[in-house]
Amino acid sequence: MAEIRAAAGKDAGAIAHVHVESWRTTYAGIVPEAYLASLNVAEREASWREWLTLDVDVFVAEVDGDVVGFVGGGAIREPVEEFDAELFAIYLLREAQRRGIGTALLRRLAVSLKARGFRSMVAWVLEDNSSGGFYSRSGAVRVASKEMEVGGVMLLVVAYGWVDLGMIGAGVW
């Protein structure tokens, strides 16, 4: 099983690698190929170095000492109903998927956000992304939708919401 721990500045490169590789495998056929090909690990690493200094909760999943996934969240950026926190990102390398690691990352984030006083959480997901089932199985329900530009194309994104972070942390699913 994976070890889940708080991310540190030294993890920025590994997180960037997972982020880019996950986008390329998860969004192939959804996001324009030219955009996916343009993703750059070095640029993402710089962004992640900055993100890791902000007021966000970021956790990594390690297997045999290698980062295979991460999750990040914090205060909601755009109001959605009664939700006060947002899952900004959760990504796993393809070989780490369907092993319970994503669930463990989601639970760890929920526990952390709840400890910080947040009550609920929302995640924006590309509608054509097959991970919608993951969110539904974890107890989230679809609560909103909007269009978002990615790589020069407008895509539909849907918000999945958990009204009680405690339910995620308790593993009631």
mmCIF file of C-alpha atoms in Angstrom:
data_model
loop_
_atom_site.group_PDB
_atom_site.id
_atom_site.type_symbol
_atom_site.label_atom_id
_atom_site.label_comp_id
_atom_site.label_asym_id
_atom_site.label_seq_id
_atom_site.Cartn_x
_atom_site.Cartn_y
_atom_site.Cartn_z
ATOM 1 C CA MET A 1 0.000 0.000 0.000
ATOM 2 C CA ALA A 2 1.025 3.590 -0.433
ATOM 3 C CA GLU A 3 2.283 5.877 2.276
ATOM 4 C CA ILE A 4 0.314 9.146 2.373
ATOM 5 C CA ARG A 5 2.196 12.146 3.765
ATOM 6 C CA ALA A 6 2.166 15.930 3.650
ATOM 7 C CA ALA A 7 3.973 17.295 0.614
ATOM 8 C CA ALA A 8 7.126 19.365 1.075
ATOM 9 C CA GLY A 9 9.042 21.680 -1.224
ATOM 10 C CA LYS A 10 11.348 18.818 -2.200
ATOM 11 C CA ASP A 11 8.328 17.033 -3.728
ATOM 12 C CA ALA A 12 7.619 19.729 -6.342
ATOM 13 C CA GLY A 13 9.442 17.862 -9.133
ATOM 14 C CA ALA A 14 7.766 14.538 -8.411
ATOM 15 C CA ILE A 15 4.340 16.178 -8.153
ATOM 16 C CA ALA A 16 4.945 17.973 -11.470
ATOM 17 C CA HIS A 17 5.889 14.665 -13.109
ATOM 18 C CA VAL A 18 2.698 12.976 -11.854
ATOM 19 C CA HIS A 19 0.637 16.014 -12.862
ATOM 20 C CA VAL A 20 1.913 16.077 -16.463
ATOM 21 C CA GLU A 21 1.850 12.301 -16.990
ATOM 22 C CA SER A 22 -1.631 12.022 -15.511
ATOM 23 C CA TRP A 23 -2.965 14.769 -17.749
ATOM 24 C CA ARG A 24 -1.517 13.035 -20.790
ATOM 25 C CA THR A 25 -3.102 9.682 -19.963
ATOM 26 C CA THR A 26 -6.357 10.862 -18.369
ATOM 27 C CA TYR A 27 -7.284 13.570 -20.849
ATOM 28 C CA ALA A 28 -6.111 11.983 -24.108
ATOM 29 C CA GLY A 29 -9.018 12.267 -26.555
ATOM 30 C CA ILE A 30 -10.694 14.921 -24.395
ATOM 31 C CA VAL A 31 -8.191 17.797 -24.362
ATOM 32 C CA PRO A 32 -6.464 18.801 -27.629
ATOM 33 C CA GLU A 33 -3.388 16.633 -28.237
ATOM 34 C CA ALA A 34 -1.232 19.702 -28.978
ATOM 35 C CA TYR A 35 -2.034 21.074 -25.522
ATOM 36 C CA LEU A 36 -1.155 17.792 -23.824
ATOM 37 C CA ALA A 37 2.111 17.589 -25.792
ATOM 38 C CA SER A 38 2.989 21.128 -24.687
ATOM 39 C CA LEU A 39 2.803 20.320 -20.974
ATOM 40 C CA ASN A 40 6.218 20.800 -19.423
ATOM 41 C CA VAL A 41 7.393 19.173 -16.191
ATOM 42 C CA ALA A 42 9.941 21.936 -15.463
ATOM 43 C CA GLU A 43 7.260 24.628 -15.762
ATOM 44 C CA ARG A 44 4.871 22.635 -13.577
ATOM 45 C CA GLU A 45 7.643 22.103 -11.023
ATOM 46 C CA ALA A 46 8.093 25.876 -10.697
ATOM 47 C CA SER A 47 4.330 26.271 -10.242
ATOM 48 C CA TRP A 48 4.254 23.529 -7.627
ATOM 49 C CA ARG A 49 7.167 25.077 -5.701
ATOM 50 C CA GLU A 50 5.020 28.205 -5.397
ATOM 51 C CA TRP A 51 1.795 26.291 -4.621
ATOM 52 C CA LEU A 52 3.513 24.451 -1.775
ATOM 53 C CA THR A 53 4.142 27.798 -0.046
ATOM 54 C CA LEU A 54 0.467 28.824 -0.147
ATOM 55 C CA ASP A 55 -2.353 28.113 2.290
ATOM 56 C CA VAL A 56 -3.347 24.829 0.655
ATOM 57 C CA ASP A 57 -3.217 21.245 1.863
ATOM 58 C CA VAL A 58 -1.173 18.989 -0.409
ATOM 59 C CA PHE A 59 -0.449 15.321 0.223
ATOM 60 C CA VAL A 60 1.545 12.814 -1.790
ATOM 61 C CA ALA A 61 1.247 9.048 -2.100
ATOM 62 C CA GLU A 62 4.514 7.132 -2.190
ATOM 63 C CA VAL A 63 5.064 3.527 -3.190
ATOM 64 C CA ASP A 64 8.548 2.145 -2.600
ATOM 65 C CA GLY A 65 9.841 5.693 -2.111
ATOM 66 C CA ASP A 66 8.421 7.041 -5.391
ATOM 67 C CA VAL A 67 5.629 9.617 -5.560
ATOM 68 C CA VAL A 68 2.809 8.021 -7.576
ATOM 69 C CA GLY A 69 0.009 10.466 -6.793
ATOM 70 C CA PHE A 70 -1.017 13.642 -5.030
ATOM 71 C CA VAL A 71 -4.032 15.595 -3.835
ATOM 72 C CA GLY A 72 -4.448 19.274 -3.055
ATOM 73 C CA GLY A 73 -7.230 21.409 -1.695
ATOM 74 C CA GLY A 74 -8.191 24.421 0.359
ATOM 75 C CA ALA A 75 -10.705 27.235 0.582
ATOM 76 C CA ILE A 76 -13.162 27.288 -2.308
ATOM 77 C CA ARG A 77 -12.098 29.640 -5.105
ATOM 78 C CA GLU A 78 -15.514 30.218 -6.717
ATOM 79 C CA PRO A 79 -18.759 29.942 -4.722
ATOM 80 C CA VAL A 80 -20.802 26.795 -5.296
ATOM 81 C CA GLU A 81 -23.964 26.462 -3.204
ATOM 82 C CA GLU A 82 -23.094 25.889 0.475
ATOM 83 C CA PHE A 83 -19.633 24.377 -0.084
ATOM 84 C CA ASP A 84 -16.656 25.999 1.648
ATOM 85 C CA ALA A 85 -13.644 23.917 0.508
ATOM 86 C CA GLU A 86 -12.420 22.724 -2.870
ATOM 87 C CA LEU A 87 -10.496 19.724 -4.085
ATOM 88 C CA PHE A 88 -8.118 21.478 -6.489
ATOM 89 C CA ALA A 89 -6.378 18.416 -7.886
ATOM 90 C CA ILE A 90 -6.057 14.683 -7.416
ATOM 91 C CA TYR A 91 -3.882 12.759 -9.839
ATOM 92 C CA LEU A 92 -2.279 9.335 -9.931
ATOM 93 C CA LEU A 93 0.083 7.722 -12.383
ATOM 94 C CA ARG A 94 -1.803 5.180 -14.477
ATOM 95 C CA GLU A 95 -0.044 2.218 -12.826
ATOM 96 C CA ALA A 96 -1.121 3.461 -9.366
ATOM 97 C CA GLN A 97 -4.809 3.724 -10.240
ATOM 98 C CA ARG A 98 -7.496 1.306 -9.030
ATOM 99 C CA ARG A 99 -5.449 0.292 -5.981
ATOM 100 C CA GLY A 100 -7.184 2.391 -3.308
ATOM 101 C CA ILE A 101 -4.540 5.127 -3.412
ATOM 102 C CA GLY A 102 -6.903 7.792 -4.741
ATOM 103 C CA THR A 103 -9.387 6.960 -2.006
ATOM 104 C CA ALA A 104 -6.650 7.207 0.636
ATOM 105 C CA LEU A 105 -5.541 10.593 -0.727
ATOM 106 C CA LEU A 106 -9.114 11.901 -0.790
ATOM 107 C CA ARG A 107 -9.726 10.776 2.783
ATOM 108 C CA ARG A 108 -6.470 12.355 3.999
ATOM 109 C CA LEU A 109 -7.389 15.681 2.406
ATOM 110 C CA ALA A 110 -10.891 15.567 3.900
ATOM 111 C CA VAL A 111 -9.529 14.923 7.402
ATOM 112 C CA SER A 112 -7.040 17.786 7.047
ATOM 113 C CA LEU A 113 -9.600 20.259 5.740
ATOM 114 C CA LYS A 114 -12.078 19.298 8.471
ATOM 115 C CA ALA A 115 -9.377 19.885 11.105
ATOM 116 C CA ARG A 116 -8.918 23.377 9.637
ATOM 117 C CA GLY A 117 -12.622 24.125 10.134
ATOM 118 C CA PHE A 118 -14.015 23.409 6.676
ATOM 119 C CA ARG A 119 -17.332 21.549 6.513
ATOM 120 C CA SER A 120 -17.864 20.554 2.876
ATOM 121 C CA MET A 121 -15.988 20.245 -0.400
ATOM 122 C CA VAL A 122 -16.513 20.486 -4.141
ATOM 123 C CA ALA A 123 -14.373 19.242 -7.056
ATOM 124 C CA TRP A 124 -14.558 20.482 -10.659
ATOM 125 C CA VAL A 125 -14.091 17.631 -13.144
ATOM 126 C CA LEU A 126 -14.135 17.517 -16.939
ATOM 127 C CA GLU A 127 -17.454 15.888 -17.796
ATOM 128 C CA ASP A 128 -15.843 13.498 -20.290
ATOM 129 C CA ASN A 129 -13.295 12.369 -17.683
ATOM 130 C CA SER A 130 -13.982 8.772 -16.659
ATOM 131 C CA SER A 131 -13.184 9.597 -13.009
ATOM 132 C CA GLY A 132 -16.723 10.847 -12.382
ATOM 133 C CA GLY A 133 -17.552 7.407 -11.021
ATOM 134 C CA PHE A 134 -14.752 7.721 -8.453
ATOM 135 C CA TYR A 135 -16.345 10.867 -7.049
ATOM 136 C CA SER A 136 -19.833 9.354 -7.030
ATOM 137 C CA ARG A 137 -18.621 6.191 -5.268
ATOM 138 C CA SER A 138 -16.957 8.379 -2.631
ATOM 139 C CA GLY A 139 -20.304 9.940 -1.780
ATOM 140 C CA ALA A 140 -20.175 13.095 -3.906
ATOM 141 C CA VAL A 141 -23.140 14.263 -5.936
ATOM 142 C CA ARG A 142 -23.172 16.398 -9.043
ATOM 143 C CA VAL A 143 -24.098 19.937 -7.983
ATOM 144 C CA ALA A 144 -23.177 22.330 -10.815
ATOM 145 C CA SER A 145 -21.664 22.647 -14.267
ATOM 146 C CA LYS A 146 -19.953 25.285 -16.402
ATOM 147 C CA GLU A 147 -17.762 25.618 -19.449
ATOM 148 C CA MET A 148 -13.990 26.010 -19.200
ATOM 149 C CA GLU A 149 -11.374 26.717 -21.858
ATOM 150 C CA VAL A 150 -8.570 24.168 -22.108
ATOM 151 C CA GLY A 151 -6.071 24.294 -24.938
ATOM 152 C CA GLY A 152 -8.249 26.631 -26.982
ATOM 153 C CA VAL A 153 -11.362 24.452 -26.721
ATOM 154 C CA MET A 154 -14.399 25.003 -24.513
ATOM 155 C CA LEU A 155 -15.144 21.923 -22.408
ATOM 156 C CA LEU A 156 -17.941 21.162 -19.946
ATOM 157 C CA VAL A 157 -16.838 20.733 -16.344
ATOM 158 C CA VAL A 158 -19.085 19.452 -13.579
ATOM 159 C CA ALA A 159 -18.845 20.045 -9.854
ATOM 160 C CA TYR A 160 -19.120 17.058 -7.557
ATOM 161 C CA GLY A 161 -19.826 17.960 -3.948
ATOM 162 C CA TRP A 162 -19.569 16.351 -0.529
ATOM 163 C CA VAL A 163 -21.807 18.162 1.969
ATOM 164 C CA ASP A 164 -19.998 16.644 4.985
ATOM 165 C CA LEU A 165 -16.213 16.222 5.001
ATOM 166 C CA GLY A 166 -16.591 14.007 8.048
ATOM 167 C CA MET A 167 -18.303 11.367 5.960
ATOM 168 C CA ILE A 168 -15.289 11.136 3.660
ATOM 169 C CA GLY A 169 -12.837 10.915 6.539
ATOM 170 C CA ALA A 170 -14.928 8.274 8.258
ATOM 171 C CA GLY A 171 -14.744 6.100 5.170
ATOM 172 C CA VAL A 172 -18.488 5.611 4.883
ATOM 173 C CA TRP A 173 -18.192 4.257 1.349
#
